[in-house]
Coordinates of C-alpha atoms and ligand atoms in Angstrom, one line a residue:
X1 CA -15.9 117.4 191.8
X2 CA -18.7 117.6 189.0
X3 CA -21.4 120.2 189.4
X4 CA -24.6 118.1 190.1
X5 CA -27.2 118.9 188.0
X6 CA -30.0 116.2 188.8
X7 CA -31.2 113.9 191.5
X8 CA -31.1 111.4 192.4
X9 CA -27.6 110.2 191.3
X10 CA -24.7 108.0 191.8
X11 CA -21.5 108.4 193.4
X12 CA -18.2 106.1 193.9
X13 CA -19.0 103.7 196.6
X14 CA -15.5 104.7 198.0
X15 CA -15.1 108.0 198.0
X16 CA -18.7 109.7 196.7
X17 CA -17.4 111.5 194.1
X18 CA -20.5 111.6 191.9
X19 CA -20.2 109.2 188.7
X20 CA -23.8 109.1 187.2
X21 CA -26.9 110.5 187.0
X22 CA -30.2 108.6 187.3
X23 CA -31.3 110.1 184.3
X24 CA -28.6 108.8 182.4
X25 CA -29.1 105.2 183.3
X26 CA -30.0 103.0 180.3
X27 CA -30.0 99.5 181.6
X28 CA -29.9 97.2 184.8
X29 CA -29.5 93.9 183.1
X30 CA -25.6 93.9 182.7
X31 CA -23.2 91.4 184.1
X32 CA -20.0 92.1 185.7
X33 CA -17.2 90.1 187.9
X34 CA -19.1 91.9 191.1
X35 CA -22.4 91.0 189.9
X36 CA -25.2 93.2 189.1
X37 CA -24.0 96.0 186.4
X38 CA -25.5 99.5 185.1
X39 CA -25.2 100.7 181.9
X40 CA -25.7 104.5 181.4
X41 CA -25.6 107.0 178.6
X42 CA -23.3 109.4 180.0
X43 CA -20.6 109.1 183.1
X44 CA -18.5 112.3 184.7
X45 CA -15.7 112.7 187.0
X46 CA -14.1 109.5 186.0
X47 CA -10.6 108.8 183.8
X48 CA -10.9 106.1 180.8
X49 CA -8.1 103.9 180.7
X50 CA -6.2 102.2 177.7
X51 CA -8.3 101.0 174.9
X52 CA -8.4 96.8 174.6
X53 CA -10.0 94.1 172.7
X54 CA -12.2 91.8 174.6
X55 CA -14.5 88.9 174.2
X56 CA -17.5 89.4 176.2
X57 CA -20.6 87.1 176.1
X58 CA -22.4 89.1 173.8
X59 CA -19.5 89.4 171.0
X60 CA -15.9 91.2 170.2
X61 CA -15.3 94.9 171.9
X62 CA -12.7 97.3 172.0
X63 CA -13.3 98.7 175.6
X64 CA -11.6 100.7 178.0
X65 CA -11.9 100.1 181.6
X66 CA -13.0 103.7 184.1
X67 CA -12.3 104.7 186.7
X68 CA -13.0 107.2 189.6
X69 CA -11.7 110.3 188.7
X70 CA -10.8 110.9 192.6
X71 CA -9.8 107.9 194.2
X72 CA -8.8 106.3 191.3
X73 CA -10.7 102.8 192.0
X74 CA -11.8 100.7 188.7
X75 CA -15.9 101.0 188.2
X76 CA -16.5 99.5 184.9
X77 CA -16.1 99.9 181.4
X78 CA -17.0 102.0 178.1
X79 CA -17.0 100.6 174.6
X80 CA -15.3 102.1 172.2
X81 CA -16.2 99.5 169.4
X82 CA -18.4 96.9 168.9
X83 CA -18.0 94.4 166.1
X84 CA -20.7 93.0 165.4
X85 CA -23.6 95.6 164.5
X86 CA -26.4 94.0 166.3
X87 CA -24.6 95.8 169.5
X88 CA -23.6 99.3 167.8
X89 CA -25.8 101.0 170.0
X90 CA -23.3 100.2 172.9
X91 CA -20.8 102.4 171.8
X92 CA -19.6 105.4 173.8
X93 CA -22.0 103.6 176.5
X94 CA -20.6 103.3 179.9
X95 CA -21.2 100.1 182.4
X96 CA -20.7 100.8 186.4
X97 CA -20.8 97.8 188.9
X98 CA -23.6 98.2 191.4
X99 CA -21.1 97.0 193.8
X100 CA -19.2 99.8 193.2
X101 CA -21.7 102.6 193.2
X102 CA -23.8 104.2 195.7
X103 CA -27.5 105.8 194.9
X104 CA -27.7 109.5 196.1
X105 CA -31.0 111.3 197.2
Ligands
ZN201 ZN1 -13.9 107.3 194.1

């Protein structure tokens, strides 16, 4: 379990491992199979999967899916590369589904 160093935060929906802080969070306006999705500059406590290639509505990535570092469930995805440079700044970003995550007080 991560030290937490700022509130509020966000933890795994599943087990409340914390994922994310508030402070970190970028962006509300991604898309993801569950829905709504969160990008943020910085995630802890999860594991990063295999890198893969993937079309995604806004262009070509490599990405690789996280997950929870304690219960192991998937929770999004960080690119590793973007192709085109219009989306660059996406890199080493990381996208949780709201679905997945809780907000912490
Ligand atoms: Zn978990």
């Amino acid at each position: 379990m991560g030290e937490i160093t700022g509130h509020p935060f966000y933890s795994c929906r599943n087990c409340r491992n914390p994922v994310a802080l508030h402070d970190d969070l970028l962006s509300k306006k991604y898309k993801a199979r569950s829905g709504q999705a969160y990008m943020f500059a910085h995630a802890m406590n999860i594991v990063v999967g295999a890198k893969e290639d993937k079309q995604l509505m806004t262009g070509y990535y490599t990405i690789a899916k996280v997950f929870c570092s304690k219960c192991g469930e998937e929770k999004g995805w960080t690119y590793v590369r973007a192709f085109d440079a219009r989306e660059k700044f996406k890199e080493g970003r990381y996208i949780l589904e709201k679905a997945l995550i809780l907000k912490e007080y």
